mmCIF file of C-alpha atoms and ligand atoms in Angstrom:
data_model
loop_
_atom_site.group_PDB
_atom_site.id
_atom_site.type_symbol
_atom_site.label_atom_id
_atom_site.label_comp_id
_atom_site.label_asym_id
_atom_site.label_seq_id
_atom_site.Cartn_x
_atom_site.Cartn_y
_atom_site.Cartn_z
ATOM 1 C CA UNK F 1 119.966 104.642 87.812
ATOM 2 C CA UNK F 2 116.447 103.229 87.630
ATOM 3 C CA UNK F 3 114.824 102.094 90.871
ATOM 4 C CA UNK F 4 114.764 98.297 91.036
ATOM 5 C CA UNK F 5 111.377 96.982 89.970
ATOM 6 C CA UNK F 6 109.158 95.701 92.733
ATOM 7 C CA UNK F 7 109.444 91.993 91.981
ATOM 8 C CA UNK F 8 113.231 92.153 92.103
ATOM 9 C CA UNK F 9 112.974 93.817 95.539
ATOM 10 C CA UNK F 10 110.908 90.878 96.897
ATOM 11 C CA UNK F 11 113.429 88.416 95.421
ATOM 12 C CA UNK F 12 116.352 90.364 96.849
ATOM 13 C CA UNK F 13 114.837 90.264 100.350
ATOM 14 C CA UNK F 14 113.839 86.615 99.944
ATOM 15 C CA UNK F 15 117.400 85.755 98.926
ATOM 16 C CA UNK F 16 118.854 87.576 101.917
ATOM 17 C CA UNK F 17 116.600 85.571 104.242
ATOM 18 C CA UNK F 18 116.803 82.231 102.407
ATOM 19 C CA UNK F 19 120.578 82.281 102.051
ATOM 20 C CA UNK F 20 120.821 82.745 105.824
ATOM 21 C CA UNK F 21 122.438 86.133 105.487
ATOM 22 C CA UNK F 22 119.797 87.326 107.945
ATOM 23 C CA UNK F 23 119.197 85.490 111.196
ATOM 24 C CA UNK F 24 118.685 88.495 113.466
ATOM 25 C CA UNK F 25 115.731 90.300 111.952
ATOM 26 C CA UNK F 26 114.435 93.378 113.775
ATOM 27 C CA UNK F 27 111.001 94.729 112.860
ATOM 28 C CA UNK F 28 110.007 98.298 113.774
ATOM 29 C CA UNK F 29 106.261 98.852 113.564
ATOM 30 C CA UNK F 30 103.596 101.523 113.883
ATOM 31 C CA UNK F 31 99.854 102.043 113.519
ATOM 32 C CA UNK F 32 99.869 101.188 109.786
ATOM 33 C CA UNK F 33 100.205 97.457 110.464
ATOM 34 C CA UNK F 34 96.943 97.510 112.448
ATOM 35 C CA UNK F 35 94.734 99.671 110.210
ATOM 36 C CA UNK F 36 93.401 96.611 108.376
ATOM 37 C CA UNK F 37 92.381 95.204 111.795
ATOM 38 C CA UNK F 38 90.105 98.227 112.050
ATOM 39 C CA UNK F 39 92.017 100.785 114.139
ATOM 40 C CA UNK F 40 92.667 103.987 112.177
ATOM 41 C CA UNK F 41 96.215 105.306 112.344
ATOM 42 C CA UNK F 42 97.051 108.791 113.612
ATOM 43 C CA UNK F 43 98.439 110.851 110.761
ATOM 44 C CA UNK F 44 96.878 109.668 107.500
ATOM 45 C CA UNK F 45 95.167 112.781 106.131
ATOM 46 C CA UNK F 46 91.347 112.553 106.428
ATOM 47 C CA UNK F 47 91.102 109.063 108.010
ATOM 48 C CA UNK F 48 93.775 109.348 110.729
ATOM 49 C CA UNK F 49 92.656 110.100 114.280
ATOM 50 C CA UNK F 50 94.520 113.425 114.362
ATOM 51 C CA UNK F 51 92.807 114.616 111.166
ATOM 52 C CA UNK F 52 89.444 114.012 112.876
ATOM 53 C CA UNK F 53 90.532 115.678 116.114
ATOM 54 C CA UNK F 54 91.906 118.674 114.200
ATOM 55 C CA UNK F 55 88.283 119.848 113.638
ATOM 56 C CA UNK F 56 87.749 120.346 117.382
ATOM 57 C CA UNK F 57 88.244 124.060 117.728
ATOM 58 C CA UNK F 58 88.736 124.055 121.501
ATOM 59 C CA UNK F 59 91.385 121.335 121.536
ATOM 60 C CA UNK F 60 94.752 123.161 121.558
ATOM 61 C CA UNK F 61 96.266 120.588 119.146
ATOM 62 C CA UNK F 62 95.160 117.029 118.205
ATOM 63 C CA UNK F 63 97.966 115.231 120.065
ATOM 64 C CA UNK F 64 96.879 116.974 123.297
ATOM 65 C CA UNK F 65 94.476 114.070 123.952
ATOM 66 C CA UNK F 66 97.563 111.865 124.374
ATOM 67 C CA UNK F 67 99.636 114.336 126.366
ATOM 68 C CA UNK F 68 100.298 113.513 130.026
ATOM 69 C CA UNK F 69 100.023 117.135 131.071
ATOM 70 C CA UNK F 70 96.599 117.444 129.429
ATOM 71 C CA UNK F 71 95.509 114.049 130.798
ATOM 72 C CA UNK F 72 96.280 115.105 134.387
ATOM 73 C CA UNK F 73 94.248 118.243 133.881
ATOM 74 C CA UNK F 74 91.337 116.839 131.847
ATOM 75 C CA UNK F 75 91.278 113.006 131.965
ATOM 76 C CA UNK F 76 87.602 112.954 130.923
ATOM 77 C CA UNK F 77 88.646 113.950 127.390
ATOM 78 C CA UNK F 78 90.938 110.921 127.080
ATOM 79 C CA UNK F 79 88.224 108.629 128.460
ATOM 80 C CA UNK F 80 85.675 110.069 126.025
ATOM 81 C CA UNK F 81 87.544 108.350 123.183
ATOM 82 C CA UNK F 82 89.266 105.508 125.078
ATOM 83 C CA UNK F 83 86.558 103.048 124.102
ATOM 84 C CA UNK F 84 87.210 103.517 120.390
ATOM 85 C CA UNK F 85 90.985 103.116 120.773
ATOM 86 C CA UNK F 86 90.756 100.097 123.045
ATOM 87 C CA UNK F 87 91.508 96.819 121.230
ATOM 88 C CA UNK F 88 88.663 94.421 121.957
ATOM 89 C CA UNK F 89 88.065 91.380 119.813
ATOM 90 C CA UNK F 90 90.541 92.525 117.203
ATOM 91 C CA UNK F 91 91.982 90.036 114.751
ATOM 92 C CA UNK F 92 95.695 90.285 114.143
ATOM 93 C CA UNK F 93 96.477 91.085 110.524
ATOM 94 C CA UNK F 94 98.479 88.957 108.109
ATOM 95 C CA UNK F 95 101.342 91.419 108.746
ATOM 96 C CA UNK F 96 101.287 90.490 112.441
ATOM 97 C CA UNK F 97 101.233 86.817 111.417
ATOM 98 C CA UNK F 98 104.359 87.425 109.295
ATOM 99 C CA UNK F 99 106.173 88.534 112.447
ATOM 100 C CA UNK F 100 105.047 85.358 114.215
ATOM 101 C CA UNK F 101 106.303 83.299 111.273
ATOM 102 C CA UNK F 102 109.719 84.972 111.460
ATOM 103 C CA UNK F 103 109.782 84.028 115.156
ATOM 104 C CA UNK F 104 108.724 80.463 114.387
ATOM 105 C CA UNK F 105 111.629 80.173 111.962
ATOM 106 C CA UNK F 106 114.035 81.501 114.616
ATOM 107 C CA UNK F 107 114.836 84.557 112.549
ATOM 108 C CA UNK F 108 113.205 87.204 114.706
ATOM 109 C CA UNK F 109 115.549 89.152 116.941
ATOM 110 C CA UNK F 110 112.914 91.644 118.192
ATOM 111 C CA UNK F 111 109.739 93.465 117.227
ATOM 112 C CA UNK F 112 109.817 97.018 118.527
ATOM 113 C CA UNK F 113 106.340 98.468 118.254
ATOM 114 C CA UNK F 114 104.786 101.823 119.003
ATOM 115 C CA UNK F 115 101.383 100.138 118.974
ATOM 116 C CA UNK F 116 99.485 99.474 122.166
ATOM 117 C CA UNK F 117 97.003 96.994 120.695
ATOM 118 C CA UNK F 118 98.883 93.796 121.632
ATOM 119 C CA UNK F 119 98.240 92.252 118.212
ATOM 120 C CA UNK F 120 101.796 90.938 117.851
ATOM 121 C CA UNK F 121 101.200 88.637 120.819
ATOM 122 C CA UNK F 122 97.718 87.755 119.577
ATOM 123 C CA UNK F 123 99.360 86.610 116.325
ATOM 124 C CA UNK F 124 101.738 84.353 118.244
ATOM 125 C CA UNK F 125 104.947 86.375 118.556
ATOM 126 C CA UNK F 126 106.533 85.197 121.841
ATOM 127 C CA UNK F 127 106.368 87.898 124.563
ATOM 128 C CA UNK F 128 110.153 88.059 124.942
ATOM 129 C CA UNK F 129 110.415 89.020 121.254
ATOM 130 C CA UNK F 130 108.113 92.041 121.536
ATOM 131 C CA UNK F 131 109.023 95.392 122.998
ATOM 132 C CA UNK F 132 105.971 97.687 123.073
ATOM 133 C CA UNK F 133 107.798 100.926 123.748
ATOM 134 C CA UNK F 134 104.582 102.953 124.163
ATOM 135 C CA UNK F 135 103.150 100.457 126.654
ATOM 136 C CA UNK F 136 99.824 98.640 126.479
ATOM 137 C CA UNK F 137 96.229 98.548 127.730
ATOM 138 C CA UNK F 138 96.891 95.324 129.639
ATOM 139 C CA UNK F 139 97.417 96.996 133.020
ATOM 140 C CA UNK F 140 96.608 100.328 134.679
ATOM 141 C CA UNK F 141 97.386 102.243 137.853
ATOM 142 C CA UNK F 142 96.719 105.385 139.846
ATOM 143 C CA UNK F 143 98.889 108.274 138.664
ATOM 144 C CA UNK F 144 99.189 109.586 142.248
ATOM 145 C CA UNK F 145 99.948 106.571 144.470
ATOM 146 C CA UNK F 146 100.832 104.155 141.585
ATOM 147 C CA UNK F 147 98.572 101.452 143.005
ATOM 148 C CA UNK F 148 97.395 98.975 140.286
ATOM 149 C CA UNK F 149 93.687 99.116 139.448
ATOM 150 C CA UNK F 150 91.481 96.054 138.764
ATOM 151 C CA UNK F 151 90.997 95.033 135.101
ATOM 152 C CA UNK F 152 87.219 94.568 135.336
ATOM 153 C CA UNK F 153 86.692 98.039 136.816
ATOM 154 C CA UNK F 154 88.915 99.494 134.103
ATOM 155 C CA UNK F 155 86.917 97.780 131.329
ATOM 156 C CA UNK F 156 83.724 99.162 132.859
ATOM 157 C CA UNK F 157 85.150 102.689 132.979
ATOM 158 C CA UNK F 158 86.346 102.510 129.374
ATOM 159 C CA UNK F 159 83.022 101.173 128.093
ATOM 160 C CA UNK F 160 81.086 103.856 129.967
ATOM 161 C CA UNK F 161 83.581 106.617 129.137
ATOM 162 C CA UNK F 162 84.056 107.644 132.756
ATOM 163 C CA UNK F 163 87.284 108.478 134.580
ATOM 164 C CA UNK F 164 88.311 105.631 136.910
ATOM 165 C CA UNK F 165 89.495 106.733 140.343
ATOM 166 C CA UNK F 166 91.956 105.014 142.653
ATOM 167 C CA UNK F 167 90.436 102.523 145.091
ATOM 168 C CA UNK F 168 93.554 102.092 147.233
ATOM 169 C CA UNK F 169 92.516 104.444 150.030
ATOM 170 C CA UNK F 170 89.695 106.964 150.474
ATOM 171 C CA UNK F 171 92.316 109.646 150.827
ATOM 172 C CA UNK F 172 93.890 109.045 147.419
ATOM 173 C CA UNK F 173 91.089 109.172 144.837
ATOM 174 C CA UNK F 174 93.792 109.716 142.165
ATOM 175 C CA UNK F 175 93.125 109.395 138.434
ATOM 176 C CA UNK F 176 93.752 105.942 136.966
ATOM 177 C CA UNK F 177 95.649 105.713 133.676
ATOM 178 C CA UNK F 178 96.301 102.671 131.483
ATOM 179 C CA UNK F 179 99.999 101.801 131.356
ATOM 180 C CA UNK F 180 100.391 103.390 127.956
ATOM 181 C CA UNK F 181 103.009 106.066 127.396
ATOM 182 C CA UNK F 182 101.564 109.519 126.813
ATOM 183 C CA UNK F 183 103.510 112.435 125.335
ATOM 184 C CA UNK F 184 105.650 113.948 128.078
ATOM 185 C CA UNK F 185 106.101 110.629 129.926
ATOM 186 C CA UNK F 186 109.316 108.607 129.932
ATOM 187 C CA UNK F 187 109.342 105.612 127.584
ATOM 188 C CA UNK F 188 108.946 102.139 128.959
ATOM 189 C CA UNK F 189 112.029 100.873 130.729
ATOM 190 C CA UNK F 190 114.372 98.925 128.458
ATOM 191 C CA UNK F 191 114.381 101.087 125.339
ATOM 192 C CA UNK F 192 118.163 101.072 125.148
ATOM 193 C CA UNK F 193 118.537 97.340 125.662
ATOM 194 C CA UNK F 194 115.447 96.019 123.851
ATOM 195 C CA UNK F 195 115.203 98.525 121.034
ATOM 196 C CA UNK F 196 118.433 100.421 120.345
ATOM 197 C CA UNK F 197 120.839 97.537 121.025
ATOM 198 C CA UNK F 198 118.701 95.080 119.055
ATOM 199 C CA UNK F 199 118.752 97.331 115.990
ATOM 200 C CA UNK F 200 122.520 97.662 116.248
ATOM 201 C CA UNK F 201 122.780 93.829 116.382
ATOM 202 C CA UNK F 202 120.331 93.294 113.498
ATOM 203 C CA UNK F 203 121.369 91.853 110.164
ATOM 204 C CA UNK F 204 118.062 92.843 108.521
ATOM 205 C CA UNK F 205 115.661 95.600 109.589
ATOM 206 C CA UNK F 206 112.026 95.977 108.543
ATOM 207 C CA UNK F 207 110.218 99.280 109.136
ATOM 208 C CA UNK F 208 106.465 98.798 108.753
ATOM 209 C CA UNK F 209 103.438 101.098 108.931
ATOM 210 C CA UNK F 210 104.920 104.103 110.696
ATOM 211 C CA UNK F 211 105.356 107.754 109.788
ATOM 212 C CA UNK F 212 108.529 107.878 111.945
ATOM 213 C CA UNK F 213 107.336 111.188 113.395
ATOM 214 C CA UNK F 214 107.685 110.356 117.091
ATOM 215 C CA UNK F 215 111.056 110.268 118.851
ATOM 216 C CA UNK F 216 113.037 108.445 120.091
ATOM 217 C CA UNK F 217 111.480 105.587 118.071
ATOM 218 C CA UNK F 218 111.950 107.584 114.858
ATOM 219 C CA UNK F 219 115.706 107.407 115.271
ATOM 220 C CA UNK F 220 115.889 103.590 115.473
ATOM 221 C CA UNK F 221 116.284 102.832 111.729
ATOM 222 C CA UNK F 222 119.397 105.037 111.656
ATOM 223 C CA UNK F 223 121.052 102.753 114.224
ATOM 224 C CA UNK F 224 121.209 99.862 111.760
ATOM 225 C CA UNK F 225 124.866 99.171 110.979
ATOM 226 C CA UNK F 226 126.271 100.200 107.623
ATOM 227 C CA UNK F 227 125.648 97.520 105.021
ATOM 228 C CA UNK F 228 122.624 96.062 106.838
ATOM 229 C CA UNK F 229 119.590 96.035 104.534
ATOM 230 C CA UNK F 230 116.657 98.129 105.752
ATOM 231 C CA UNK F 231 113.290 97.314 104.210
ATOM 232 C CA UNK F 232 110.469 99.852 104.369
ATOM 233 C CA UNK F 233 106.933 98.496 103.990
ATOM 234 C CA UNK F 234 104.641 101.514 104.072
ATOM 235 C CA UNK F 235 102.246 103.533 101.940
ATOM 236 C CA UNK F 236 104.831 106.273 101.475
ATOM 237 C CA UNK F 237 108.512 106.888 102.108
ATOM 238 C CA UNK F 238 109.372 107.966 105.636
ATOM 239 C CA UNK F 239 112.455 109.067 107.572
ATOM 240 C CA UNK F 240 115.724 108.421 105.783
ATOM 241 C CA UNK F 241 114.598 105.042 104.419
ATOM 242 C CA UNK F 242 115.709 104.778 100.813
ATOM 243 C CA UNK F 243 118.828 106.915 101.347
ATOM 244 C CA UNK F 244 121.282 104.054 101.858
ATOM 245 C CA UNK F 245 122.251 101.951 98.861
ATOM 246 C CA UNK F 246 121.174 98.697 100.541
ATOM 247 C CA UNK F 247 117.703 100.088 101.479
ATOM 248 C CA UNK F 248 114.628 98.579 99.821
ATOM 249 C CA UNK F 249 111.230 100.283 99.772
ATOM 250 C CA UNK F 250 108.049 98.280 99.221
ATOM 251 C CA UNK F 251 105.494 101.040 98.921
ATOM 252 C CA UNK F 252 101.900 99.880 99.363
ATOM 253 C CA UNK F 253 99.657 98.296 101.966
ATOM 254 C CA UNK F 254 101.475 96.238 104.590
ATOM 255 C CA UNK F 255 99.292 93.148 104.161
ATOM 256 C CA UNK F 256 99.583 93.105 100.356
ATOM 257 C CA UNK F 257 103.353 93.634 100.437
ATOM 258 C CA UNK F 258 103.818 90.988 103.125
ATOM 259 C CA UNK F 259 101.840 88.463 101.039
ATOM 260 C CA UNK F 260 104.043 89.168 98.008
ATOM 261 C CA UNK F 261 107.161 88.799 100.116
ATOM 262 C CA UNK F 262 105.896 85.536 101.620
ATOM 263 C CA UNK F 263 105.248 84.328 98.079
ATOM 264 C CA UNK F 264 108.831 85.125 97.043
ATOM 265 C CA UNK F 265 110.053 83.260 100.126
ATOM 266 C CA UNK F 266 107.847 80.232 99.422
ATOM 267 C CA UNK F 267 106.091 80.816 102.766
ATOM 268 C CA UNK F 268 102.659 81.885 101.517
ATOM 269 C CA UNK F 269 100.708 78.767 102.518
ATOM 270 C CA UNK F 270 102.404 78.537 105.886
ATOM 271 C CA UNK F 271 101.683 82.207 106.535
ATOM 272 C CA UNK F 272 97.989 81.903 105.643
ATOM 273 C CA UNK F 273 97.658 78.774 107.821
ATOM 274 C CA UNK F 274 99.297 80.444 110.801
ATOM 275 C CA UNK F 275 97.135 83.530 110.362
ATOM 276 C CA UNK F 276 93.965 81.424 110.006
ATOM 277 C CA UNK F 277 94.765 79.535 113.211
ATOM 278 C CA UNK F 278 95.206 82.780 115.146
ATOM 279 C CA UNK F 279 92.091 84.479 113.877
ATOM 280 C CA UNK F 280 89.426 81.754 113.600
ATOM 281 C CA UNK F 281 88.500 81.982 117.292
ATOM 282 C CA UNK F 282 88.022 85.771 117.135
ATOM 283 C CA UNK F 283 84.335 86.375 116.539
ATOM 284 C CA UNK F 284 84.783 89.449 114.426
ATOM 285 C CA UNK F 285 86.320 92.835 114.655
ATOM 286 C CA UNK F 286 84.274 95.111 116.842
ATOM 287 C CA UNK F 287 85.816 97.875 114.838
ATOM 288 C CA UNK F 288 84.655 96.469 111.491
ATOM 289 C CA UNK F 289 83.420 98.790 108.784
ATOM 290 C CA UNK F 290 80.805 101.482 109.109
ATOM 291 C CA UNK F 291 79.826 100.675 112.673
ATOM 292 C CA UNK F 292 83.256 101.654 113.814
ATOM 293 C CA UNK F 293 83.275 104.923 111.858
ATOM 294 C CA UNK F 294 79.902 105.760 113.405
ATOM 295 C CA UNK F 295 81.221 104.978 116.916
ATOM 296 C CA UNK F 296 84.401 106.966 116.338
ATOM 297 C CA UNK F 297 82.493 109.965 114.992
ATOM 298 C CA UNK F 298 80.062 109.770 117.932
ATOM 299 C CA UNK F 299 82.973 109.704 120.391
ATOM 300 C CA UNK F 300 84.530 112.723 118.702
ATOM 301 C CA UNK F 301 81.190 114.596 118.804
ATOM 302 C CA UNK F 302 80.963 113.816 122.519
ATOM 303 C CA UNK F 303 84.479 115.161 122.959
ATOM 304 C CA UNK F 304 83.586 118.343 121.073
ATOM 305 C CA UNK F 305 80.556 118.804 123.373
ATOM 306 C CA UNK F 306 82.701 118.343 126.479
ATOM 307 C CA UNK F 307 85.239 120.868 125.240
ATOM 308 C CA UNK F 308 82.506 123.434 124.454
ATOM 309 C CA UNK F 309 80.982 122.897 127.881
ATOM 310 C CA UNK F 310 84.262 123.218 129.784
ATOM 311 C CA UNK F 311 85.050 126.381 127.846
ATOM 312 C CA UNK F 312 81.683 127.929 128.658
ATOM 313 C CA UNK F 313 82.166 126.932 132.312
ATOM 314 C CA UNK F 314 85.549 128.607 132.394
ATOM 315 C CA UNK F 315 84.117 131.683 130.595
ATOM 316 C CA UNK F 316 81.300 131.761 133.156
ATOM 317 C CA UNK F 317 83.832 131.423 135.956
ATOM 318 C CA UNK F 318 85.884 134.282 134.507
ATOM 319 C CA UNK F 319 82.912 136.656 134.228
ATOM 320 C CA UNK F 320 81.783 135.705 137.758
ATOM 321 C CA UNK F 321 85.272 136.627 139.036
ATOM 322 C CA UNK F 322 85.224 139.881 137.086
ATOM 323 C CA UNK F 323 81.813 140.806 138.565
ATOM 324 C CA UNK F 324 83.057 139.923 142.050
ATOM 325 C CA UNK F 325 86.170 142.087 141.591
ATOM 326 C CA UNK F 326 84.197 145.076 140.284
ATOM 327 C CA UNK F 327 81.817 144.893 143.285
ATOM 328 C CA UNK F 328 84.733 144.568 145.697
ATOM 329 C CA UNK F 329 86.532 147.568 144.183
ATOM 330 C CA UNK F 330 83.325 149.621 144.371
ATOM 331 C CA UNK F 331 83.153 148.955 148.132
ATOM 332 C CA UNK F 332 86.756 150.107 148.777
ATOM 333 C CA UNK F 333 87.201 153.635 150.290
ATOM 334 C CA UNK F 334 88.025 156.224 147.611
ATOM 335 C CA UNK F 335 91.747 157.280 147.583
ATOM 336 C CA UNK F 336 92.399 160.866 148.684
ATOM 337 C CA UNK F 337 92.496 163.345 145.816
ATOM 338 C CA UNK F 338 96.001 164.179 144.756
ATOM 339 C CA UNK F 339 97.171 167.622 145.712
ATOM 340 C CA UNK F 340 98.250 169.261 142.402
ATOM 341 C CA UNK F 341 99.921 172.235 144.088
HETATM 342 P P1 LIG O 401 101.088 107.339 112.070
HETATM 343 O O1 LIG O 401 99.631 107.471 111.904
HETATM 344 O O2 LIG O 401 101.870 108.550 112.376
HETATM 345 O O3 LIG O 401 101.721 106.688 110.753
HETATM 346 C C1 LIG O 401 101.178 105.553 110.156
HETATM 347 C C2 LIG O 401 101.930 105.282 108.853
HETATM 348 O O4 LIG O 401 101.450 104.066 108.330
HETATM 349 C C3 LIG O 401 101.708 106.354 107.782
HETATM 350 O O5 LIG O 401 102.919 106.555 107.087
HETATM 351 C C4 LIG O 401 100.650 105.709 106.877
HETATM 352 O O6 LIG O 401 100.733 106.121 105.532
HETATM 353 C C5 LIG O 401 101.026 104.250 106.990
HETATM 354 N N1 LIG O 401 99.911 103.318 106.797
HETATM 355 C C6 LIG O 401 98.656 103.390 107.293
HETATM 356 N N2 LIG O 401 97.956 102.280 106.974
HETATM 357 C C7 LIG O 401 98.799 101.499 106.249
HETATM 358 C C8 LIG O 401 98.676 100.223 105.638
HETATM 359 N N3 LIG O 401 97.552 99.511 105.718
HETATM 360 N N4 LIG O 401 99.733 99.741 104.974
HETATM 361 C C9 LIG O 401 100.904 100.452 104.889
HETATM 362 N N5 LIG O 401 101.076 101.652 105.458
HETATM 363 C C10 LIG O 401 100.045 102.160 106.133
HETATM 364 O O7 LIG O 401 101.308 106.211 113.183
HETATM 365 P P2 LIG O 401 102.648 105.899 114.007
HETATM 366 O O8 LIG O 401 103.855 106.153 113.189
HETATM 367 O O9 LIG O 401 102.471 104.570 114.603
HETATM 368 O O10 LIG O 401 101.922 107.854 120.114
HETATM 369 O O11 LIG O 401 102.541 107.010 115.143
HETATM 370 C C11 LIG O 401 103.507 107.028 116.156
HETATM 371 C C12 LIG O 401 102.932 107.501 117.455
HETATM 372 O O12 LIG O 401 102.214 108.725 117.267
HETATM 373 C C13 LIG O 401 101.899 106.590 118.070
HETATM 374 O O13 LIG O 401 102.457 105.534 118.808
HETATM 375 C C14 LIG O 401 101.121 107.509 118.962
HETATM 376 C C15 LIG O 401 100.991 108.685 118.037
HETATM 377 O O14 LIG O 401 100.792 109.907 118.630
HETATM 378 C C16 LIG O 401 101.337 108.213 121.256
HETATM 379 O O15 LIG O 401 100.145 108.319 121.398
HETATM 380 C C17 LIG O 401 102.292 108.508 122.379
#
C-alpha cells in the first residue's frame, strides 16, 4: 500500500482534532523543537553537540559532559560549556506556540519535554501542563548539602565559566549544580503520574523533535493505547513511530510541519498572532547565527584545552609517583641472597 501523501496526513490529523475525537492531546518533545531558536540538538550528525564533542580525544565519550559521575569528578568541564547551553533571551519557536494554542483551546493534556530551555512556558503553555522530565536551569543547589544557591551568583558563574561553590557554610564548599537531570541521576519526581499516566490517558499523541534515544522517555510513545493516533513530527523516523496502522509521520522541520498542520486546522492566523505576541518583547536570540557557532566552537576549544591540561597534570603526577617509588625502593635494605643449596 502506498504511504498516504503528506497533505492527506495533515487533513487526517485536522479532522481528528476538529471533530473532537481528540480532547486529551499529549505532546512529547525533544531538542529538535528548539533548534530553530538557536540551540543545536545533541545527535544530528555534524551540527549536534555530541558530534562536536566527539572530536575531543581526551573526553571518554561525548555524553560524559552530562554524566553525574563525571560532573562530580570534573565539574569545570560542564561549566566550560554551560554558557552556550544556557537559554538566555531565546525566542520560543512557532512549534512551542502550537503547544500553547492547543492549551488555549483546552485540548492539551500534557507536554512532556526532555528540554531544559523552558521555551514551552515562554510560549504561554500553562506550568501545570508542562512536565520537564530532565529538569531546568531555573534553580540550582549544592550537590553535597542540597542547599539552594542564589540565581544571580549562578548566572555570574555560568557567564564566567567557573564552578560555583556552596555558600551555606564554610565547612561545606560543595559543588553547585543546576537542577537539570544528568545521566546517572534519577528523573524528576512525577514521571509516572505526569508522563506515563498522561500518555495512557491520551487520545492523540504528538512526538516532536526527538531521536528517542534516551530512556525512560523513549518508551513513552509505546504507552499510547491501541487505536490512539500517534503523530511524529521530526526530520527522520524514530523509535517505533510508523509501525502502528493509525500512526502518521510528518517528516520535515518541526516549524514548517506545524505551520502546514495549523493551516489544515484553520488556525494559521491565530497561531502566528500568538507566536508574535510571545516573541516581540524578546530582543533577539543571543544564539543567533554565526555568533553562536563562534561561541560554541570557542567553548569547545576551551574544553579541549582543559582536558589536555588535566591529562598532562595526571601524567606528571604519575611520573612523579613513579620517581618517588623508585627512590624509595633504592633506599630499602637489599634482601638476603637466596641459598641455592
Ligand atoms: P537529539 O539530538 O537526540 O534528537 C533530536 C531529533 O530532532 C533528531 O531526530 C533530529 O533529526 C531532530 N531535529 C533536529 N532539528 C529539527 C527540526 N528543526 N525539526 C524537526 N526535527 C529536528 O535530542 P533529544 O532526543 O532531545 O539529555 O535528546 C534526548 C536527551 O539526550 C537530551 O534531553 C539530553 C541528551 O543527552 C541529557 O542531557 C540528560
